JSON list of C-alpha atoms and ligand atoms in Angstrom, two decimals:
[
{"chain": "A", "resi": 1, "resn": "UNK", "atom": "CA", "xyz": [0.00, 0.00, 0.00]},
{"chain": "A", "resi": 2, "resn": "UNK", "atom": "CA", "xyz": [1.26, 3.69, -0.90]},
{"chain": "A", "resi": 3, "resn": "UNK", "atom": "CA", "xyz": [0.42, 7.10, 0.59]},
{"chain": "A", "resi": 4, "resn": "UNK", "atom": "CA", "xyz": [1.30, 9.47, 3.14]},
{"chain": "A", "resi": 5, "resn": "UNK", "atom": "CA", "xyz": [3.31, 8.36, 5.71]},
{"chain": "A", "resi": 6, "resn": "UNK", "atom": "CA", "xyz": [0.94, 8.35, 8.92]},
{"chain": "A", "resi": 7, "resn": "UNK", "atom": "CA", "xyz": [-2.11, 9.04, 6.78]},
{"chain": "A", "resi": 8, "resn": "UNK", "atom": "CA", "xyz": [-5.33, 7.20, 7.64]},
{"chain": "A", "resi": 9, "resn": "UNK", "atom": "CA", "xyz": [-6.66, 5.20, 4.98]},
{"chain": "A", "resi": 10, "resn": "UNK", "atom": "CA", "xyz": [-10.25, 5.94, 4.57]},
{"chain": "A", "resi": 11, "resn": "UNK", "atom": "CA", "xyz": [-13.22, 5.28, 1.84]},
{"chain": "A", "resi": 12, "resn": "UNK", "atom": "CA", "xyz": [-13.28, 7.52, -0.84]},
{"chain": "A", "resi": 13, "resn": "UNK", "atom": "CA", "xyz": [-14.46, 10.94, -0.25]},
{"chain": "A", "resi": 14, "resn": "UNK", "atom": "CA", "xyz": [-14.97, 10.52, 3.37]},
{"chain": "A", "resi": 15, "resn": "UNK", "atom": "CA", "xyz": [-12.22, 12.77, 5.55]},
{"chain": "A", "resi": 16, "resn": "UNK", "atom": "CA", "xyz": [-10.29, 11.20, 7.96]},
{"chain": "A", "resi": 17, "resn": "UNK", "atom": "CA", "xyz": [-10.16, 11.27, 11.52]},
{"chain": "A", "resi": 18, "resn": "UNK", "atom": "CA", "xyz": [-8.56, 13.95, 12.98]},
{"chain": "A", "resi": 19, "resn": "UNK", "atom": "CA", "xyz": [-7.43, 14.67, 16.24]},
{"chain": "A", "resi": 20, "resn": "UNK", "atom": "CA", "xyz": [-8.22, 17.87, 17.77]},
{"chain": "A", "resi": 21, "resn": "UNK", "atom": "CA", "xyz": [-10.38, 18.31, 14.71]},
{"chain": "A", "resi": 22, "resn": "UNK", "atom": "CA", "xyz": [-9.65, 21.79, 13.16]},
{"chain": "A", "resi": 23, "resn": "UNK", "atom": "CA", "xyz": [-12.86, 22.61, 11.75]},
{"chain": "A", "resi": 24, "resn": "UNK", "atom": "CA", "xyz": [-15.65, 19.89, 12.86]},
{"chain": "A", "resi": 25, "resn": "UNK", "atom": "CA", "xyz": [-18.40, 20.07, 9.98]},
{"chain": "A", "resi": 26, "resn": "UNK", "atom": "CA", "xyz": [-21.04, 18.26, 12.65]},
{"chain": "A", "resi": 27, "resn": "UNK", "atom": "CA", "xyz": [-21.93, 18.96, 16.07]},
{"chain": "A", "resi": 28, "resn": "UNK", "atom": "CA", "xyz": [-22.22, 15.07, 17.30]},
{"chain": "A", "resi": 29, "resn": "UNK", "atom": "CA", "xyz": [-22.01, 11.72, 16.60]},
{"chain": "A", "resi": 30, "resn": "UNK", "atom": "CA", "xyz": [-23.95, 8.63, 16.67]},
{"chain": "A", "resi": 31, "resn": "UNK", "atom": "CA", "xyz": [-23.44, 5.06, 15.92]},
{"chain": "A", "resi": 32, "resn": "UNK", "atom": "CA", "xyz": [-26.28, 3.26, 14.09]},
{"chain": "A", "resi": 33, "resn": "UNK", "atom": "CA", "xyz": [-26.13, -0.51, 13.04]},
{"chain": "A", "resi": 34, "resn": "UNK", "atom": "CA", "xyz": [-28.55, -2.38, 10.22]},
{"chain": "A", "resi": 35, "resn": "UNK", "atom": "CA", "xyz": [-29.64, -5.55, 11.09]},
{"chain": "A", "resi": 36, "resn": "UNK", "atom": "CA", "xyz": [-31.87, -8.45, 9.77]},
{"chain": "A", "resi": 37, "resn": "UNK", "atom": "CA", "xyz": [-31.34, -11.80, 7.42]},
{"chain": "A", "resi": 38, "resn": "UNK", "atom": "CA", "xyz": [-29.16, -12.06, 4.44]},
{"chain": "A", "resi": 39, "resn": "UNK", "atom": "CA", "xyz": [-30.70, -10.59, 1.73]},
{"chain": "A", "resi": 40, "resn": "UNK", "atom": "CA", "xyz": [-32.94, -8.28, 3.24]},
{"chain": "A", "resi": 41, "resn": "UNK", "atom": "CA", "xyz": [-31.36, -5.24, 1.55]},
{"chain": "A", "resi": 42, "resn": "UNK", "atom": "CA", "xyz": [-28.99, -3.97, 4.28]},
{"chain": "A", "resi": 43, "resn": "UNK", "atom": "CA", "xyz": [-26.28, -2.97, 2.42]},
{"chain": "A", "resi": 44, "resn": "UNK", "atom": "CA", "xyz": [-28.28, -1.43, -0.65]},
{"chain": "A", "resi": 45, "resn": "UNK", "atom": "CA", "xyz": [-30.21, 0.30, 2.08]},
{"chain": "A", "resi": 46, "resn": "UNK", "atom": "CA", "xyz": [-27.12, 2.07, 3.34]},
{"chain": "A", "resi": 47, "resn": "UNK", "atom": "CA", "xyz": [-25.99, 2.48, -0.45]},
{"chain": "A", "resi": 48, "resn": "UNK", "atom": "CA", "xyz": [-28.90, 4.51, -1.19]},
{"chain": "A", "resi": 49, "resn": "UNK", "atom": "CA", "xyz": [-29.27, 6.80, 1.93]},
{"chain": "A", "resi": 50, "resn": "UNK", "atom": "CA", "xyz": [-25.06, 7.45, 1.51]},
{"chain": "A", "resi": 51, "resn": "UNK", "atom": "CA", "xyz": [-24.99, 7.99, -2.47]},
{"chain": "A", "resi": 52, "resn": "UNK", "atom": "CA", "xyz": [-28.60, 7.98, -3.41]},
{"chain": "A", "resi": 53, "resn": "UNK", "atom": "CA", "xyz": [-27.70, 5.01, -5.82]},
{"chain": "A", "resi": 54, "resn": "UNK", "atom": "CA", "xyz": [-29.25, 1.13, -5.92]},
{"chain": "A", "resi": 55, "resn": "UNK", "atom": "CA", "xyz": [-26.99, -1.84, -6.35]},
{"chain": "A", "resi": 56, "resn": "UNK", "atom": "CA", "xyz": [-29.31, -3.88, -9.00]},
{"chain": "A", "resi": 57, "resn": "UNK", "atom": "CA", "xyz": [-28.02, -7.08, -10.34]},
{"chain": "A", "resi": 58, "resn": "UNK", "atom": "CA", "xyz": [-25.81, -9.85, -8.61]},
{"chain": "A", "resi": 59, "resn": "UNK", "atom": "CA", "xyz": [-26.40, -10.18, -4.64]},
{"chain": "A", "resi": 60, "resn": "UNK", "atom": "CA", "xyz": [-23.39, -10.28, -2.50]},
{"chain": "A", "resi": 61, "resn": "UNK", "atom": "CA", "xyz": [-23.90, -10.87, 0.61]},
{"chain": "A", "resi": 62, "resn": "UNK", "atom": "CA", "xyz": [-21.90, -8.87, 3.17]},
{"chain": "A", "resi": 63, "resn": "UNK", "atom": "CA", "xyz": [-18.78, -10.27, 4.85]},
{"chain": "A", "resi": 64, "resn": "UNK", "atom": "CA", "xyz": [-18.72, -9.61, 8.76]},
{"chain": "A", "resi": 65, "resn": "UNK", "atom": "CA", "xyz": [-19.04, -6.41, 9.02]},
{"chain": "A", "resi": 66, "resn": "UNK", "atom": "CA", "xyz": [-18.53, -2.92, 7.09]},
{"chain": "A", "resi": 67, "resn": "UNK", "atom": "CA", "xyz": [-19.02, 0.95, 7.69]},
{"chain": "A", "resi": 68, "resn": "UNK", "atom": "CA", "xyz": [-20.02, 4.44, 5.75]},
{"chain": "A", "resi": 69, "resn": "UNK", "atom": "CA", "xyz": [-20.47, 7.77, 7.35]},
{"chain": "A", "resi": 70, "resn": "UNK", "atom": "CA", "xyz": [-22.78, 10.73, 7.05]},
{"chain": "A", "resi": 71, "resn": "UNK", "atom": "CA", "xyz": [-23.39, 13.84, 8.84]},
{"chain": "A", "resi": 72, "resn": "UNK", "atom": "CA", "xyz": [-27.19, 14.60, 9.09]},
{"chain": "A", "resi": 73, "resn": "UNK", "atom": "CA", "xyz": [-28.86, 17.39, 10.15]},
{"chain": "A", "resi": 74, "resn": "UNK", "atom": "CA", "xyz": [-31.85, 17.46, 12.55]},
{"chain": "A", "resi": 75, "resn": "UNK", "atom": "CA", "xyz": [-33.59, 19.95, 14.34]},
{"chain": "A", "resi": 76, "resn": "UNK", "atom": "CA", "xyz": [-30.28, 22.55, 12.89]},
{"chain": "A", "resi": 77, "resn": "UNK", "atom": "CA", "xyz": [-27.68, 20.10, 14.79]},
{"chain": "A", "resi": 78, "resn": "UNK", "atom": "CA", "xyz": [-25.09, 18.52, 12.72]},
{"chain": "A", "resi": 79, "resn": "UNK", "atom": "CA", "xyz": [-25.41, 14.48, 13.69]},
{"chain": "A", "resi": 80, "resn": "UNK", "atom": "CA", "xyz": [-22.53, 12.55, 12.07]},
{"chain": "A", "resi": 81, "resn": "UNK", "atom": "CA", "xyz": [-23.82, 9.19, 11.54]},
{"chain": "A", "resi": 82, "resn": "UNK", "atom": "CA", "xyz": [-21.88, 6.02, 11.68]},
{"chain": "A", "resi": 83, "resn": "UNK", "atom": "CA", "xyz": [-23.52, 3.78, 10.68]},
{"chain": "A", "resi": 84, "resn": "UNK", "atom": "CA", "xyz": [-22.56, -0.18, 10.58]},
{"chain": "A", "resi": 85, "resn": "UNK", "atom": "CA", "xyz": [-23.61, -2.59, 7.81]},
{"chain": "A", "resi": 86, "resn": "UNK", "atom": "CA", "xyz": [-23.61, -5.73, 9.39]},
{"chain": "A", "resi": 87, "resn": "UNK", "atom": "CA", "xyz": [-23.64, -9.59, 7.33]},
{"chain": "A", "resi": 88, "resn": "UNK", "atom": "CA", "xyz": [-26.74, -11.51, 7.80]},
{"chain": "A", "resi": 89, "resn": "UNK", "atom": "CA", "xyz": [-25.73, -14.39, 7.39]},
{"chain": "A", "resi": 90, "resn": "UNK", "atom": "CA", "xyz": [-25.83, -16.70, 10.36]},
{"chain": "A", "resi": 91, "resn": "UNK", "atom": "CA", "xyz": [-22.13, -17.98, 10.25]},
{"chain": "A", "resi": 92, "resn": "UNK", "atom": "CA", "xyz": [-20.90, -13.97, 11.37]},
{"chain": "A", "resi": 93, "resn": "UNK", "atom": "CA", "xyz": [-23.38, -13.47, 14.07]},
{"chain": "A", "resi": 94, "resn": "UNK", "atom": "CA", "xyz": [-20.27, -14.12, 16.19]},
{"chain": "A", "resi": 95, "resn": "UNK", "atom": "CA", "xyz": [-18.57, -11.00, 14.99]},
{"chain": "A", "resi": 96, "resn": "UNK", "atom": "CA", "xyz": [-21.50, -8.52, 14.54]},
{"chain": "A", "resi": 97, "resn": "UNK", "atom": "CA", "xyz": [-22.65, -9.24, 18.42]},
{"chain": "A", "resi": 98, "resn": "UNK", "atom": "CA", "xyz": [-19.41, -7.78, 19.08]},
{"chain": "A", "resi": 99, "resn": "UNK", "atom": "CA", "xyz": [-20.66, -4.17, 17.83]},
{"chain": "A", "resi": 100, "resn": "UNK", "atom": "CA", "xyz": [-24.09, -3.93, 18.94]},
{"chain": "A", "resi": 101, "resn": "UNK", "atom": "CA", "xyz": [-23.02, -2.39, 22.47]},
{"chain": "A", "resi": 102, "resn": "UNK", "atom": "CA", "xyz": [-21.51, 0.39, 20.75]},
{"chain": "A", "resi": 103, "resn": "UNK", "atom": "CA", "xyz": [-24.43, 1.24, 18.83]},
{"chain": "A", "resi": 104, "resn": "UNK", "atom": "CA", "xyz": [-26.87, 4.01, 19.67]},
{"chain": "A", "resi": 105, "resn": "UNK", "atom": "CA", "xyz": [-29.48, 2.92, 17.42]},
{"chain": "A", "resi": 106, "resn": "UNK", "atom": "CA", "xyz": [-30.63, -0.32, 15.21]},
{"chain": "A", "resi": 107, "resn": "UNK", "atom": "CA", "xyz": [-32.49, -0.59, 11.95]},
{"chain": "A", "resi": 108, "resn": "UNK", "atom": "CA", "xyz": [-34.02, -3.88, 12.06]},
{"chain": "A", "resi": 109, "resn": "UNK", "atom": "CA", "xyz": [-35.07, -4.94, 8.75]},
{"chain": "A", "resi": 110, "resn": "UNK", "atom": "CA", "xyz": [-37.22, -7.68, 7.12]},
{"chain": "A", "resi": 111, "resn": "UNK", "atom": "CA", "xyz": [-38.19, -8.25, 3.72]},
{"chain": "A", "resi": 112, "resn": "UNK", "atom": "CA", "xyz": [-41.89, -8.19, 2.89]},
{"chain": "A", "resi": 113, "resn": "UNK", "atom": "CA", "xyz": [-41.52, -10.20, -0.05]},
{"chain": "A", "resi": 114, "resn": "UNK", "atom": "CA", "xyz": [-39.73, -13.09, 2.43]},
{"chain": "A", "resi": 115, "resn": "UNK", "atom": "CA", "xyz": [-41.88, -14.39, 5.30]},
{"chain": "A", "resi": 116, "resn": "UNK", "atom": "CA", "xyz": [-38.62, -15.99, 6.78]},
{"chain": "A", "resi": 117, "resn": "UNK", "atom": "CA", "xyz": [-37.12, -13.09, 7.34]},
{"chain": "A", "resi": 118, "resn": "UNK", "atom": "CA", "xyz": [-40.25, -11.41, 8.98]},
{"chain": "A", "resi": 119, "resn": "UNK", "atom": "CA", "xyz": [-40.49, -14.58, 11.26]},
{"chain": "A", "resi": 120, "resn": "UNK", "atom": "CA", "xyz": [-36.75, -14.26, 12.21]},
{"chain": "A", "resi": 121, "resn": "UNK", "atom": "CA", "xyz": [-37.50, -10.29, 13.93]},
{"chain": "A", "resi": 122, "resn": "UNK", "atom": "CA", "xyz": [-38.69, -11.81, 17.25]},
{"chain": "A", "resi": 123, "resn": "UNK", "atom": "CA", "xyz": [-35.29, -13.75, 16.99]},
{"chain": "A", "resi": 124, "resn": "UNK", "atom": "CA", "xyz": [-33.39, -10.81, 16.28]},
{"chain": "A", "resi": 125, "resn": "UNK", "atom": "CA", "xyz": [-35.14, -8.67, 19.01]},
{"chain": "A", "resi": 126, "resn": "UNK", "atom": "CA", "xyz": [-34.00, -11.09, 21.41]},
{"chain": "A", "resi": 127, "resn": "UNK", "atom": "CA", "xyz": [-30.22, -11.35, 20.22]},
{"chain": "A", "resi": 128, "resn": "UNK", "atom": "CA", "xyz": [-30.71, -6.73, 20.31]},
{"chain": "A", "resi": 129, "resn": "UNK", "atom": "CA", "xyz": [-31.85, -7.48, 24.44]},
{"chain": "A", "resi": 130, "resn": "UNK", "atom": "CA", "xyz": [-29.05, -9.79, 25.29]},
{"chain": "A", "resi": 131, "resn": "UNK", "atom": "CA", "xyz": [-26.04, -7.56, 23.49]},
{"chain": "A", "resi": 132, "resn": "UNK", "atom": "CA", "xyz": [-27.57, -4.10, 22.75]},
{"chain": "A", "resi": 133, "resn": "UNK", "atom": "CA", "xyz": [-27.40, -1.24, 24.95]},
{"chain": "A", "resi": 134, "resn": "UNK", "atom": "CA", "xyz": [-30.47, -0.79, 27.12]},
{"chain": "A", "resi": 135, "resn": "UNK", "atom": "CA", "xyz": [-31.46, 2.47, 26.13]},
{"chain": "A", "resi": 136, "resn": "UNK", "atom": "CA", "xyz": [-30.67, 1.29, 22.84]},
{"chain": "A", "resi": 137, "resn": "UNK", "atom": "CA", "xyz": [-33.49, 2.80, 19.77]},
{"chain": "A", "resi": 138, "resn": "UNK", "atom": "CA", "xyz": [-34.81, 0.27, 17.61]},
{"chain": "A", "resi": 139, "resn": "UNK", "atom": "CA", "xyz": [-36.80, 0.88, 14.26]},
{"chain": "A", "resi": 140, "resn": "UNK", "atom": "CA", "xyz": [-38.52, -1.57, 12.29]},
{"chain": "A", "resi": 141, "resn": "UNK", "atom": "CA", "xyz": [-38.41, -1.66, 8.42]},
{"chain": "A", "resi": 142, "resn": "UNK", "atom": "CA", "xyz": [-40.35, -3.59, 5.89]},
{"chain": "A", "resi": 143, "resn": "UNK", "atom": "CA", "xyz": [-37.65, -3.18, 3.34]},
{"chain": "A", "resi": 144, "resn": "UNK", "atom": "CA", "xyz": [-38.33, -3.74, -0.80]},
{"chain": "A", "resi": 145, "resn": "UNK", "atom": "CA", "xyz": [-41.63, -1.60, -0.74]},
{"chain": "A", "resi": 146, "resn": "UNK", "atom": "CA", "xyz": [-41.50, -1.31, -4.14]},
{"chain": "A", "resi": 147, "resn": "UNK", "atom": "CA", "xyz": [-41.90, -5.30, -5.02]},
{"chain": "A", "resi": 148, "resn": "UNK", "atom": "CA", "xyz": [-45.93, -5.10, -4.37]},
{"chain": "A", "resi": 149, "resn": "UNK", "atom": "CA", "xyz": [-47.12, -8.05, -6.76]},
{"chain": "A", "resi": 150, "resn": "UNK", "atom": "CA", "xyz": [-44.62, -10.46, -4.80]},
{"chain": "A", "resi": 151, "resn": "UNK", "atom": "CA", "xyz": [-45.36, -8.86, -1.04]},
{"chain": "A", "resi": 152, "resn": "UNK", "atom": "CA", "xyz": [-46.30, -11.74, 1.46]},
{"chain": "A", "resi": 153, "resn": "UNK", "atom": "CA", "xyz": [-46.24, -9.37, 4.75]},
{"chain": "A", "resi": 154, "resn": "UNK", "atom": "CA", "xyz": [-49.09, -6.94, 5.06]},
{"chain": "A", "resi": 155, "resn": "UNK", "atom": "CA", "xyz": [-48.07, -3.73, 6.27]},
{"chain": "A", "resi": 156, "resn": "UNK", "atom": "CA", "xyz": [-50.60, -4.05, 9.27]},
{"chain": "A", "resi": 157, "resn": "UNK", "atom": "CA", "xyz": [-48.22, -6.95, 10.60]},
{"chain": "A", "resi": 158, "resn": "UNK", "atom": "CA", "xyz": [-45.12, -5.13, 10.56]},
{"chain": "A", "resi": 159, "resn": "UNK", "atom": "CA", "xyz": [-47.32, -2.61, 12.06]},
{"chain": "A", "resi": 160, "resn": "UNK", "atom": "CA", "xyz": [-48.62, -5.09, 14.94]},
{"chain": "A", "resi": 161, "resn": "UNK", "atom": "CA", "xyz": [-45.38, -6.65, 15.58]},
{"chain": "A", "resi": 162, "resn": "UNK", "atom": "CA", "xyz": [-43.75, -3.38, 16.10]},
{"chain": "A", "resi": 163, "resn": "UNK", "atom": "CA", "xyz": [-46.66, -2.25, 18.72]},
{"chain": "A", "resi": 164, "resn": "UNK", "atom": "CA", "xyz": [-46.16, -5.42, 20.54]},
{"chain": "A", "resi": 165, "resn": "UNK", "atom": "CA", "xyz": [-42.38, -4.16, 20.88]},
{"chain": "A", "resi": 166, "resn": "UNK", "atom": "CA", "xyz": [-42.77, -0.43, 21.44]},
{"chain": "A", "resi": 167, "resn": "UNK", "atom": "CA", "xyz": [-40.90, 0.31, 18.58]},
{"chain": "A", "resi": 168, "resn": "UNK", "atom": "CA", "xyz": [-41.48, 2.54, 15.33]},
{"chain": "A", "resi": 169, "resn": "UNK", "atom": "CA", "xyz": [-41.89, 1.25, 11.80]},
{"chain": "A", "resi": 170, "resn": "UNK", "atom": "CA", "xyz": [-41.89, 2.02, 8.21]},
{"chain": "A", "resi": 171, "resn": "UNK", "atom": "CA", "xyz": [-41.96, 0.57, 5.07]},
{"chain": "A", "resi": 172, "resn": "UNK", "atom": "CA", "xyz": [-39.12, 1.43, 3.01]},
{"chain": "A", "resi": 173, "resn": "UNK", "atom": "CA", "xyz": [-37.48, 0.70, -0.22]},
{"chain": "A", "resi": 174, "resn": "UNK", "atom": "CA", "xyz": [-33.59, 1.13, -0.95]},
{"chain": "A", "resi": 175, "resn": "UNK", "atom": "CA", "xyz": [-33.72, 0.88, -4.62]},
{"chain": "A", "resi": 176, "resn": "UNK", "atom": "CA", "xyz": [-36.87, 3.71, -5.11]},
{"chain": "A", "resi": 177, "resn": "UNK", "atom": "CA", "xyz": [-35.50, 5.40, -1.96]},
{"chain": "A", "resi": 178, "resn": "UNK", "atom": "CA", "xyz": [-38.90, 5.31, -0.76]},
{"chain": "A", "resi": 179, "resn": "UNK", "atom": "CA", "xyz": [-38.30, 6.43, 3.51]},
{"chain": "A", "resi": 180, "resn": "UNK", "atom": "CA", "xyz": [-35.31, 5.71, 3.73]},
{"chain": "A", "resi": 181, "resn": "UNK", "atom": "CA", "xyz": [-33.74, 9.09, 4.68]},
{"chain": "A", "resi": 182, "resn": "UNK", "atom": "CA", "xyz": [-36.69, 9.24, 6.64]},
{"chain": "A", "resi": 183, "resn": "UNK", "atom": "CA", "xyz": [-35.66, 6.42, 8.42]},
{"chain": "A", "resi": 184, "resn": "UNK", "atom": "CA", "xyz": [-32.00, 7.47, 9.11]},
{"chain": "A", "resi": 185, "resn": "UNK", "atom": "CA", "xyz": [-33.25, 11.12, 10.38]},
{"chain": "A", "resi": 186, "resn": "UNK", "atom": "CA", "xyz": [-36.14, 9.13, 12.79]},
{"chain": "A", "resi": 187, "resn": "UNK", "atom": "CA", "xyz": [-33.64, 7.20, 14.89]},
{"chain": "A", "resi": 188, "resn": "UNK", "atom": "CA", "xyz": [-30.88, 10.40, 14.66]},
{"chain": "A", "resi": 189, "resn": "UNK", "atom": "CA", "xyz": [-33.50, 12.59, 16.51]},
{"chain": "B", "resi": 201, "resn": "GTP", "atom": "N1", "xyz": [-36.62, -4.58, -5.46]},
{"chain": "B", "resi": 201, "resn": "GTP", "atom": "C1", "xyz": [-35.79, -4.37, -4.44]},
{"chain": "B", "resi": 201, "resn": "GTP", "atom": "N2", "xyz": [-34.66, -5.11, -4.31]},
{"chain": "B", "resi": 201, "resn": "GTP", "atom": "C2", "xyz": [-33.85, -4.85, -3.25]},
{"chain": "B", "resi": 201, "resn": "GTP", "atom": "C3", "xyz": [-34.13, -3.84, -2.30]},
{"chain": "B", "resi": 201, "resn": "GTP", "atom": "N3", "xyz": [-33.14, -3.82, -1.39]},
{"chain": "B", "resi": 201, "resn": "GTP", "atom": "C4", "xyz": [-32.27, -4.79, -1.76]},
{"chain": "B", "resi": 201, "resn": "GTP", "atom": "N4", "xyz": [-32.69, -5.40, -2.89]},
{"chain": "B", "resi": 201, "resn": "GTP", "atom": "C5", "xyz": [-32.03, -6.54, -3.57]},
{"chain": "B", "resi": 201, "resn": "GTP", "atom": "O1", "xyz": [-31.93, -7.59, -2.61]},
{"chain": "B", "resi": 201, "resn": "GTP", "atom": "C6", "xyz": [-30.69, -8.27, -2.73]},
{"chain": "B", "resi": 201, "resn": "GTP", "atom": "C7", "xyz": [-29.96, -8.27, -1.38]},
{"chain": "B", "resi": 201, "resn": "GTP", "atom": "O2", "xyz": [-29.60, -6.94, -1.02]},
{"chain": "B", "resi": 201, "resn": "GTP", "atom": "P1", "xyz": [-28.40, -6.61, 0.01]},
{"chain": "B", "resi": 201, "resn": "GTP", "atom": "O3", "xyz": [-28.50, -5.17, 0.31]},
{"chain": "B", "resi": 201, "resn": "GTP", "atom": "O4", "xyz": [-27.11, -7.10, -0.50]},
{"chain": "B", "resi": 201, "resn": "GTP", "atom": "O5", "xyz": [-28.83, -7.52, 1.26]},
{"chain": "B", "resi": 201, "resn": "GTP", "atom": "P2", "xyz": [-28.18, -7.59, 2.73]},
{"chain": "B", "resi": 201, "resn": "GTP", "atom": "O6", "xyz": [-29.29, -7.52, 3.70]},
{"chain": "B", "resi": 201, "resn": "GTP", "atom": "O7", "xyz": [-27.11, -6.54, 2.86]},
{"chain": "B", "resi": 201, "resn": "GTP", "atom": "O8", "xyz": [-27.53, -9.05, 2.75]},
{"chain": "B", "resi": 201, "resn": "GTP", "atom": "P3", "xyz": [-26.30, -9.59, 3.69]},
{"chain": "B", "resi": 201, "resn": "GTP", "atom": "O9", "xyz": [-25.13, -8.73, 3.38]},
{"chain": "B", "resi": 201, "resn": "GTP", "atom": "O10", "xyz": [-26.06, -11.02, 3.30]},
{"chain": "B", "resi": 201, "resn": "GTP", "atom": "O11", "xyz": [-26.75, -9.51, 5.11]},
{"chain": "B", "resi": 201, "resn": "GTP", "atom": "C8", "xyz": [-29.91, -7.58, -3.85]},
{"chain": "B", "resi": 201, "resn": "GTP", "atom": "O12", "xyz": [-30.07, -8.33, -5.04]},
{"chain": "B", "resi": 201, "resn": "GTP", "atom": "C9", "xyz": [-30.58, -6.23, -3.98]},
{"chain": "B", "resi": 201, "resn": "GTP", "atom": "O13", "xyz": [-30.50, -5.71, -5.29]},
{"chain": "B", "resi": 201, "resn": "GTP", "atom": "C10", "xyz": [-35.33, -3.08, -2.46]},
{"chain": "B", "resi": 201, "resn": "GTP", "atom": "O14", "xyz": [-35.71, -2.19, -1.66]},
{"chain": "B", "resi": 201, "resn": "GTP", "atom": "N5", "xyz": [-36.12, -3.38, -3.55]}
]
């Protein structure tokens, strides 16, 4: 690897750390992590909310863990938002559990054309109690919106499951872009 000799490697266009900063462009920070099964649209979720872009085409699935940032603003205040794309694949729960006491807020998502992973939220609620943060905020998503003819979760049970928890929920898609900044500024507040 080249570059700068102490530099930071970082993702494209995204500054580096800096320590005191000289001029912070946000006011705080939070940490925010995506959960839910493989395929549920995780990473295409964070794609479009950081670029405003959807991954079509070949699926691949996430590897442990990865991160993008973005600064937010809510209310005037400048929220930095770090937020975690985690793999849903059960073979690197091991790793992601690892993050979730660090996090300040989850999205948990399904996807309402996949009962599976709807039936898996009560199982992922219970992993969020047993490695989250207390005070942790949890949103629920019914993720790929936009796929109506092949939908096999109402919207009134992603509503009723998320009453039963005391959490908030939307449906959402990442490839329209349908609530998903919506989404990112909810939990942020
Ligand atoms: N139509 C539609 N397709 C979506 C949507 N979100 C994701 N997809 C597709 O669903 C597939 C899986 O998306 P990913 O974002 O990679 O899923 P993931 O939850 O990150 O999966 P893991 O990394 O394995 O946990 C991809 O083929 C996407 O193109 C959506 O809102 N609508």
């Amino acid at each position: 690897m080249t570059g700068t000799p102490g530099a930071v490697a970082t993702r494209d266009g995204e500054a580096p750390e800096r320590s005191p900063p000289c001029s912070p462009s946000y006011d705080l920070t939070g940490k925010v992590m995506l959960l839910g099964d493989t395929g549920v649209g995780k990473t295409c979720f964070l794609i479009q909310f950081k670029d405003g872009a959807f991954l079509s085409g070949t699926f691949i699935a996430t590897v442990g863990i990865d991160f993008r940032n973005k600064v937010v603003t809510v209310d005037g205040v400048r929220v930095k938002l770090q937020i975690w794309d985690t793999a849903g694949q059960e073979r690197f729960r091991s790793v992601t559990h690892a993050y979730y006491r660090d996090a300040q807020a989850l999205l948990l998502l399904y996807d309402i054309t996949n009962k599976s992973s709807f039936d898996n939220i009560r199982a992922w609620l219970t992993e969020i109690h047993e490695y989250a943060q207390r005070d942790v905020v949890i949103m629920l998503l019914g993720n790929k919106a936009d796929m109506s003819s092949e939908r096999v979760i109402r919207s009134e049970d992603g509503e009723t499951l998320a009453r039963e928890y005391g959490v908030p929920f939307l449906e959402t898609s990442a490839k329209t872009g349908m609530n998903v900044e919506l989404a990112f500024l909810a939990i942020a507040k």
